[in-house]
PDB file of C-alpha atoms in Angstrom:
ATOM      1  CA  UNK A  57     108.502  73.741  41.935  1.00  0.00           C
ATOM      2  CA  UNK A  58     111.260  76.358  42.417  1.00  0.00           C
ATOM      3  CA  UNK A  59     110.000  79.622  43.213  1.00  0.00           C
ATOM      4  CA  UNK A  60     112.300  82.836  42.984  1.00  0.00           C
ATOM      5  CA  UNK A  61     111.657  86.383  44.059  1.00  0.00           C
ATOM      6  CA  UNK A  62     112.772  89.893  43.277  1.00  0.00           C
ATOM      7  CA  UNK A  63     114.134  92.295  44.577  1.00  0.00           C
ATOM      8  CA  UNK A  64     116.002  90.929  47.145  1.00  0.00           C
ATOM      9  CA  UNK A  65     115.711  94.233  49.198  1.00  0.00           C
ATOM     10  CA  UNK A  66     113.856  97.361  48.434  1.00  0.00           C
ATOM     11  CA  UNK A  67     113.898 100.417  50.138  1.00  0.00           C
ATOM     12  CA  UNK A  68     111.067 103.065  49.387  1.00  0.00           C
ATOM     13  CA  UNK A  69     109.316 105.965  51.012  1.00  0.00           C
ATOM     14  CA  UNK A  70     106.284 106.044  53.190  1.00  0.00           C
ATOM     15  CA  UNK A  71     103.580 106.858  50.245  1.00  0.00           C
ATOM     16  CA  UNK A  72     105.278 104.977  47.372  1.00  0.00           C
ATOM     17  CA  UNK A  73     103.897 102.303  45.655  1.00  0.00           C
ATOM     18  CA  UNK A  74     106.200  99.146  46.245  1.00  0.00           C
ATOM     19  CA  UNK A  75     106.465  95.847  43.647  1.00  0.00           C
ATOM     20  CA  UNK A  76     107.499  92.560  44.442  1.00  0.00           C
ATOM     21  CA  UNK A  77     107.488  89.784  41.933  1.00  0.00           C
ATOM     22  CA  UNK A  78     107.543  85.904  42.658  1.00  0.00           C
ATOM     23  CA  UNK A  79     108.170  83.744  39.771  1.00  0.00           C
ATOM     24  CA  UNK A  80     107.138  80.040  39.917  1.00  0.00           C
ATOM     25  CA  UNK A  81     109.253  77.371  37.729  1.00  0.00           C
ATOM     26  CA  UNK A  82     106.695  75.976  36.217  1.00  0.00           C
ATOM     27  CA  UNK A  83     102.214  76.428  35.673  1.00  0.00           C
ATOM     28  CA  UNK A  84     100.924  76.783  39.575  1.00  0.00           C
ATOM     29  CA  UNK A  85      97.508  78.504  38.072  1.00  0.00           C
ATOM     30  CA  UNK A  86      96.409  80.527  40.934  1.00  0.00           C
ATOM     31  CA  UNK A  87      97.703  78.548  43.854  1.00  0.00           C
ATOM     32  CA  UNK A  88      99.941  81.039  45.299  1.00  0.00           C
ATOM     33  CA  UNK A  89     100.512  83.008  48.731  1.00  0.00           C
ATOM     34  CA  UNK A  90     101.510  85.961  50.049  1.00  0.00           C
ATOM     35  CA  UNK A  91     103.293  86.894  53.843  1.00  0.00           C
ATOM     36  CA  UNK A  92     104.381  89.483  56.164  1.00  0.00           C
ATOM     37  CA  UNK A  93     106.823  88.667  58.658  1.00  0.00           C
ATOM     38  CA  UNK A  94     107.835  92.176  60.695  1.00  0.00           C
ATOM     39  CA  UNK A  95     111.184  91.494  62.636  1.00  0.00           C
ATOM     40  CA  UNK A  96     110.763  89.175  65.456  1.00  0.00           C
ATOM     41  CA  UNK A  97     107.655  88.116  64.734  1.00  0.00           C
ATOM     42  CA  UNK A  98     105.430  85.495  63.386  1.00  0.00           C
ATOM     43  CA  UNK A  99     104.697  85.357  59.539  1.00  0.00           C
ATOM     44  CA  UNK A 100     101.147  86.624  58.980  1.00  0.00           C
ATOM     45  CA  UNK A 101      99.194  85.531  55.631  1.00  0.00           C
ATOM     46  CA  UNK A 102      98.257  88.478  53.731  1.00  0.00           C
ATOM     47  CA  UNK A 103      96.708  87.154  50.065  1.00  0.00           C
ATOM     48  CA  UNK A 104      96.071  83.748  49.005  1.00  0.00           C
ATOM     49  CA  UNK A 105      94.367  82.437  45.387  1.00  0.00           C
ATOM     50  CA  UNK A 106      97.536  84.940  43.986  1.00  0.00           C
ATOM     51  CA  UNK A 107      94.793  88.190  44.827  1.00  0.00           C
ATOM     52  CA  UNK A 108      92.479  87.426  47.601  1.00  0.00           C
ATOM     53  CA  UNK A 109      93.127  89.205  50.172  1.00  0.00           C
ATOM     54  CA  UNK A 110      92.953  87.711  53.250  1.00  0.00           C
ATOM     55  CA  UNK A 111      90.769  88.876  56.094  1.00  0.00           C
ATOM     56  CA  UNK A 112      92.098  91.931  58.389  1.00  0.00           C
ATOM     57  CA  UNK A 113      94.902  92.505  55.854  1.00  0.00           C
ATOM     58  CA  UNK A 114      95.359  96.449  55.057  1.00  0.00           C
ATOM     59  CA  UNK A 115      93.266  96.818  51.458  1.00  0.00           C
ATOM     60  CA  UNK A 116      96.830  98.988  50.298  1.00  0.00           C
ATOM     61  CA  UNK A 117      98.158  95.057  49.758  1.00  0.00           C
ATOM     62  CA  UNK A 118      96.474  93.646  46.538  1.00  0.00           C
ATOM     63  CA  UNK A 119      97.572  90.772  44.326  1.00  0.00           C
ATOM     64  CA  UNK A 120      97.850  90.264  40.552  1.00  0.00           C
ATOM     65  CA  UNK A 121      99.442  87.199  37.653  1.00  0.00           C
ATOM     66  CA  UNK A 122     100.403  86.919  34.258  1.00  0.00           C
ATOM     67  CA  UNK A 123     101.667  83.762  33.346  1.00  0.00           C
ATOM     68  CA  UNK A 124     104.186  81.991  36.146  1.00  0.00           C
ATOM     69  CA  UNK A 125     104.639  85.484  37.335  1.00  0.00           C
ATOM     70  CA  UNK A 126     102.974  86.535  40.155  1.00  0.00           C
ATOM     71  CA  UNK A 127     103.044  90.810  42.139  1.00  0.00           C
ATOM     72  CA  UNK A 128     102.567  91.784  45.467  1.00  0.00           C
ATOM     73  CA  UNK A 129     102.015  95.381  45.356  1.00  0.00           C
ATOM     74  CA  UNK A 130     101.776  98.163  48.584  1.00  0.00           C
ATOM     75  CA  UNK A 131      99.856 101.000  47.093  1.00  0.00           C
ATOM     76  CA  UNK A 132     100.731 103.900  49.355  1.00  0.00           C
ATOM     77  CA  UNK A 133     103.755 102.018  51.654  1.00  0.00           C
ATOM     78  CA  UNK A 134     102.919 102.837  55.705  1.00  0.00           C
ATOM     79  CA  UNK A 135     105.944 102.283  58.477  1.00  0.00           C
ATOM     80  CA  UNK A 136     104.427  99.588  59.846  1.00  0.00           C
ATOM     81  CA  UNK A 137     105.257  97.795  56.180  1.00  0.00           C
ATOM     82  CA  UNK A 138     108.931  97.538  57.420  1.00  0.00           C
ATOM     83  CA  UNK A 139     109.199  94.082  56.973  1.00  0.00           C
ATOM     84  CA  UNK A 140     109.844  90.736  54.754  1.00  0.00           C
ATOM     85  CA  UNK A 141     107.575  89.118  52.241  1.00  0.00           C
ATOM     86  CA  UNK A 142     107.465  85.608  51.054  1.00  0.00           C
ATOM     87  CA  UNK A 143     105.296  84.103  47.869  1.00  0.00           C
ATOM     88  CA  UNK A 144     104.637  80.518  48.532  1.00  0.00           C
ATOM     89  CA  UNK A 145     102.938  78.286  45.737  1.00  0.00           C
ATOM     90  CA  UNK A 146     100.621  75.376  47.191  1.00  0.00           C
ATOM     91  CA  UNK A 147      99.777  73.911  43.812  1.00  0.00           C
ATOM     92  CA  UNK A 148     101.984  70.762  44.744  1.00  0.00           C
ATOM     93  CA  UNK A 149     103.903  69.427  47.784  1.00  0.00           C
ATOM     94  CA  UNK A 150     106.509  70.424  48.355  1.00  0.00           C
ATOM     95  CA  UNK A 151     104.632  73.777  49.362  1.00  0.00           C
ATOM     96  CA  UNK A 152     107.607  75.981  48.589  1.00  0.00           C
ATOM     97  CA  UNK A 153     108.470  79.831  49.589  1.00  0.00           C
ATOM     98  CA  UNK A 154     110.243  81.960  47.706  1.00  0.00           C
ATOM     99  CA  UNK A 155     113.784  83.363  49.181  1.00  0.00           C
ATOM    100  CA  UNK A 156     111.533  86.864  50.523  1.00  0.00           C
ATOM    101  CA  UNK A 157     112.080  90.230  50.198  1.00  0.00           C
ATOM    102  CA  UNK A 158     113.063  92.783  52.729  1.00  0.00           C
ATOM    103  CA  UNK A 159     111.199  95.708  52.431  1.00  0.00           C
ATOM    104  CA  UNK A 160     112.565  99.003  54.509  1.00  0.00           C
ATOM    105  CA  UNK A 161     111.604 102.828  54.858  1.00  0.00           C
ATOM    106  CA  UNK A 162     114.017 105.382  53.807  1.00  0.00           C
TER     107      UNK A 162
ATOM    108  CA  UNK B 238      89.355  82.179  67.746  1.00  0.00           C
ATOM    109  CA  UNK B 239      92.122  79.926  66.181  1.00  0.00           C
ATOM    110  CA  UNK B 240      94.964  79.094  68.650  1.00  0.00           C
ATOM    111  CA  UNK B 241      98.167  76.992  67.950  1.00  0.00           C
ATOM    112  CA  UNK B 242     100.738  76.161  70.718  1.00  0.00           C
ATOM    113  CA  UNK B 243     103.908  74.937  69.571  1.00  0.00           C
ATOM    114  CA  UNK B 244     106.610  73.419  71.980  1.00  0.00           C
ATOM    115  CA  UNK B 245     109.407  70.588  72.756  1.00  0.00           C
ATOM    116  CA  UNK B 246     111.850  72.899  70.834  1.00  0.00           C
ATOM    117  CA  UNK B 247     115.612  72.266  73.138  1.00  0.00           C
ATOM    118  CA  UNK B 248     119.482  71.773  72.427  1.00  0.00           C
ATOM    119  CA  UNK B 249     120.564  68.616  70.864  1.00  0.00           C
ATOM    120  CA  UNK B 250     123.500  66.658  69.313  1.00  0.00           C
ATOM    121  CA  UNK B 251     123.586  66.107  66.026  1.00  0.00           C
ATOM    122  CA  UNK B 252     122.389  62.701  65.500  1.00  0.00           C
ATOM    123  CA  UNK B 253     119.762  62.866  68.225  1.00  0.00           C
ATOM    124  CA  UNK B 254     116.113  63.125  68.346  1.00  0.00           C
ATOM    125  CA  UNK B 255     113.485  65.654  69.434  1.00  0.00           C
ATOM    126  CA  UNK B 256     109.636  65.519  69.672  1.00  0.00           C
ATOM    127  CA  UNK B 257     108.245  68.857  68.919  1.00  0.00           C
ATOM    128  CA  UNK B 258     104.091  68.842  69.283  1.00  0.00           C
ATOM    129  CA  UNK B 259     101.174  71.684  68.420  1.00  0.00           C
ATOM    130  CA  UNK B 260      98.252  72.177  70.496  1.00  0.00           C
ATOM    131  CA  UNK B 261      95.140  73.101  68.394  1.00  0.00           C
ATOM    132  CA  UNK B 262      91.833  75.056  69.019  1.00  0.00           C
ATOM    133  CA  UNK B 263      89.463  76.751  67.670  1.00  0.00           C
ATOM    134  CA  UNK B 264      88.672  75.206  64.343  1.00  0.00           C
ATOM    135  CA  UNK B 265      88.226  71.367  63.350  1.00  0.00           C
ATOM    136  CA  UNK B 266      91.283  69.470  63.871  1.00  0.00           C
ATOM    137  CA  UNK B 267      90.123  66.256  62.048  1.00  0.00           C
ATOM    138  CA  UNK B 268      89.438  68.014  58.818  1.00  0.00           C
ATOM    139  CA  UNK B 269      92.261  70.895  58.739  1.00  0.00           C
ATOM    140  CA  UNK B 270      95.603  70.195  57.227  1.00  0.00           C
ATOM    141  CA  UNK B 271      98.230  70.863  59.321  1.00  0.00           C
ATOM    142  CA  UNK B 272     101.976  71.781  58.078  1.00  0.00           C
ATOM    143  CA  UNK B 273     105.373  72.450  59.805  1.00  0.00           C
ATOM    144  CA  UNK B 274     107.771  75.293  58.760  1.00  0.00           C
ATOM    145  CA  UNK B 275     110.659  76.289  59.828  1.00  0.00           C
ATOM    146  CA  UNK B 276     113.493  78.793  59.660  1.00  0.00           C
ATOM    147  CA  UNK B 277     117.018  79.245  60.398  1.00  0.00           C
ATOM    148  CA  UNK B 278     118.202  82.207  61.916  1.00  0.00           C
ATOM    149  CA  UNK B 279     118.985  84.819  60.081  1.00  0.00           C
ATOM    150  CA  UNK B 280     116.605  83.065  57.075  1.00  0.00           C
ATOM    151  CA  UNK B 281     114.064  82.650  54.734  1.00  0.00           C
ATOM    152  CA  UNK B 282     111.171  80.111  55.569  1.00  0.00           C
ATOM    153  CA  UNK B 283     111.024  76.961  55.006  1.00  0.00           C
ATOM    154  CA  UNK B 284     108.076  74.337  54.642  1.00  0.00           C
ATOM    155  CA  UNK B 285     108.879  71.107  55.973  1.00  0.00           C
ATOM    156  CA  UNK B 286     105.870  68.904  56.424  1.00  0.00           C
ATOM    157  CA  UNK B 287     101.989  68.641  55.828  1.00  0.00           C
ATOM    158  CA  UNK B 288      99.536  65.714  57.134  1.00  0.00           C
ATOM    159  CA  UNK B 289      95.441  65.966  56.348  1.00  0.00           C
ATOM    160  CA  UNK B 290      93.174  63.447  56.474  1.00  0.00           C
ATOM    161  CA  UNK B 291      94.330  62.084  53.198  1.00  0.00           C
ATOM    162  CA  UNK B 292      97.715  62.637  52.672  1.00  0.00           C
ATOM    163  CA  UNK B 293     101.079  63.209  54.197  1.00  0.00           C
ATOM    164  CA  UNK B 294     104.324  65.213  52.085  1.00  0.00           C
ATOM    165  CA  UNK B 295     107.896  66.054  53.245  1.00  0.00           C
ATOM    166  CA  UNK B 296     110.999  68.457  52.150  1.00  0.00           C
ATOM    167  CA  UNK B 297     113.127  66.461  50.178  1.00  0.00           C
ATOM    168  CA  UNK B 298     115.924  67.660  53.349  1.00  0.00           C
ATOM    169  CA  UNK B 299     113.962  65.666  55.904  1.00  0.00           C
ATOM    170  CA  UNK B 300     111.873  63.036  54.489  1.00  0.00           C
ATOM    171  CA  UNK B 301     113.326  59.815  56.348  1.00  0.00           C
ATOM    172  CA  UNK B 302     114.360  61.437  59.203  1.00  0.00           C
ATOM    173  CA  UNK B 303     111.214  63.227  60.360  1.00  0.00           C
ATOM    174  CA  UNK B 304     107.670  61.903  61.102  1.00  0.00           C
ATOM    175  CA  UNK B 305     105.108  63.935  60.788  1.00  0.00           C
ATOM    176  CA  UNK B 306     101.777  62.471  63.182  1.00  0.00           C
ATOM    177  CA  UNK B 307      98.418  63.652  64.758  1.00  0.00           C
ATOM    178  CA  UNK B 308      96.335  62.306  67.584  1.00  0.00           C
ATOM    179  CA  UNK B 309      92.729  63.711  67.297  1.00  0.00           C
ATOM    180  CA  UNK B 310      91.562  63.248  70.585  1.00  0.00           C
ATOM    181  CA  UNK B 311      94.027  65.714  71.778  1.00  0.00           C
ATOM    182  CA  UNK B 312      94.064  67.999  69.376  1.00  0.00           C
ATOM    183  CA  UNK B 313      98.116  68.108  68.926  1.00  0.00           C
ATOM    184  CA  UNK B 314      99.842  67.947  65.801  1.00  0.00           C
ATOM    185  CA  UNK B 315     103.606  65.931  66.380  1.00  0.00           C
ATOM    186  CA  UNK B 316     106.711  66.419  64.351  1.00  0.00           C
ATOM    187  CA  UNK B 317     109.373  63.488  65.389  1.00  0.00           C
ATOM    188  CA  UNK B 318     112.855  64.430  63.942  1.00  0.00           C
ATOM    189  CA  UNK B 319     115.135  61.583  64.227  1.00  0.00           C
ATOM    190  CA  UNK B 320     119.217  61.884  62.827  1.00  0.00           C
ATOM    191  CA  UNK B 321     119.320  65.962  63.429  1.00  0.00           C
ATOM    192  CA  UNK B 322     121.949  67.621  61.745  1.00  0.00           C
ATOM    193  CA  UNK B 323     123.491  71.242  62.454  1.00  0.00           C
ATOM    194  CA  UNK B 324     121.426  72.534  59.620  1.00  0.00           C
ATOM    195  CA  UNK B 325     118.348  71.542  61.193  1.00  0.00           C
ATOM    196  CA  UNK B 326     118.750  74.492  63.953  1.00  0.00           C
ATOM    197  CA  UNK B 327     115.853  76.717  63.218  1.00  0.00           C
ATOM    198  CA  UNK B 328     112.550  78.074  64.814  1.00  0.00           C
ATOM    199  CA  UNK B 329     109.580  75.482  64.088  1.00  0.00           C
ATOM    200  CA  UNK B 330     106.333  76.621  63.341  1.00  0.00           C
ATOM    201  CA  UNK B 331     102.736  74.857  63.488  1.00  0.00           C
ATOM    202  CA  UNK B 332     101.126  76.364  60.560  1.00  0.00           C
ATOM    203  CA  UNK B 333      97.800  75.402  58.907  1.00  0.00           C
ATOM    204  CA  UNK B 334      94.735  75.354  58.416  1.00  0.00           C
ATOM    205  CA  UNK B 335      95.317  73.618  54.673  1.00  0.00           C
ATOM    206  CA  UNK B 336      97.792  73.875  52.098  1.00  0.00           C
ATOM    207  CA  UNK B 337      98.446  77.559  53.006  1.00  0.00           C
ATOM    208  CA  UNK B 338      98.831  79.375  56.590  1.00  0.00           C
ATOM    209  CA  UNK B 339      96.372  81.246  57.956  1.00  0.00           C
ATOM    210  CA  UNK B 340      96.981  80.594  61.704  1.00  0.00           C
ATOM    211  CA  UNK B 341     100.628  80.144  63.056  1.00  0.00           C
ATOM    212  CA  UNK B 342     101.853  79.194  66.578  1.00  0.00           C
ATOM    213  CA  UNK B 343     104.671  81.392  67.949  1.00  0.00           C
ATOM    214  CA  UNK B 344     107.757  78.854  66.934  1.00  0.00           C
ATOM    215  CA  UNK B 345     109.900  76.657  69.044  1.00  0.00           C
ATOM    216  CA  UNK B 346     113.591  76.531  68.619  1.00  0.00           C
ATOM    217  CA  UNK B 347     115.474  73.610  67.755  1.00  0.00           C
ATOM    218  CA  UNK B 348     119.437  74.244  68.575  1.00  0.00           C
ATOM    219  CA  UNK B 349     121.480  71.370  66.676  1.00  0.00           C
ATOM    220  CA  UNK B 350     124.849  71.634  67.807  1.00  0.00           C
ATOM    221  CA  UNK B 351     127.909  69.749  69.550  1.00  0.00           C
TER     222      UNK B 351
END
């Protein structure tokens, strides 16, 4: 299962409300996750089930699908947001991620 | 609280072997699925192996090169990668518990390179 992201790069200001999409290949129903990975660090899980958001995740970060299609959306987007965001489908092995998207404050 | 220590990341040759192992605690080993991921510098991430109780996968770029292994009494996850190539330089990640990653060690680089 291929999965493909876009944008590539966004760059937004601190309030906006920010939209990634991840597009799966092929039917993944809701077997889908979402991380952060700030620069230099570790990747940290912020949604799994395509909208459940997991625990100690800010509640700005929600989840939604329609179809193959899957959006991460950052209602009100913070500094500390400054980072890159990977889909990843676990529906079948291989568990594939999505190319991310690198998300910056103008 | 959930703890996974990665290590045995070093320089190597291509066409050599490494041993890279996870130390786990805080949840139950023998039930969690466990997964490797890596990524390159500069790159995305990429999933590279997953063993549970009932099943073991691999990336199409490493199956028959790397073995993926556990040893329950010590808790430690093992990722043997045999034939390294220059592509295979990355940070490697413990990740689990399941089929997506809640808990992630810190990464241990792998330099392939002559």
């Amino acid at each position: 299962i291929q999965m493909t992201q876009s944008p590539s790069s966004l760059s937004a200001s601190v309030g906006d409300r920010v939209t990634i999409t991840c597009r799966a290949s092929q039917a993944i129903n809701t077997y889908l996750a979402w991380y952060q990975q700030r620069p230099g660090q570790v990747p940290k899980l912020l949604l799994y089930a395509a909208s459940t958001l997991h625990s100690g995740a800010p509640s700005r970060f929600s989840g939604s699908k329609s179809g193959t299609d899957f959006t991460l959306t950052i209602s009100g987007l913070q500094p500390e947001d400054v980072a890159s965001y990977y889909c990843q489908q676990y529906s079948s092995a291989p568990f594939t991620f999505g190319p991310g998207t690198r998300v910056d404050v103008k | 609280e959930v703890q996974l220590v990665d290590s045995g990341g070093a320089f190597v040759q291509p066409g050599g072997s490494l041993r890279l192992s996870c130390e786990a605690s805080g949840f139950t080993f023998a039930t969690s699925g466990m997964s490797w991921v890596r990524q390159a510098p500069g790159k995305g991430l990429e999933w590279v192996s997953y063993i549970s109780s009932s099943a073991i996968y691999y990336a199409d770029s490493v199956r028959g090169r790397f073995t993926i292994s556990r040893d329950m009494a010590k808790r430690s996850l093992f990722l043997q990668m045999d034939s390294l190539r220059v592509e295979d330089t990355a940070v490697y990640y413990c990740a689990g518990t399941g089929r997506f990653f809640q808990d992630w060690g810190r990464g241990t680089l792998v330099t392939v390179s002559s």
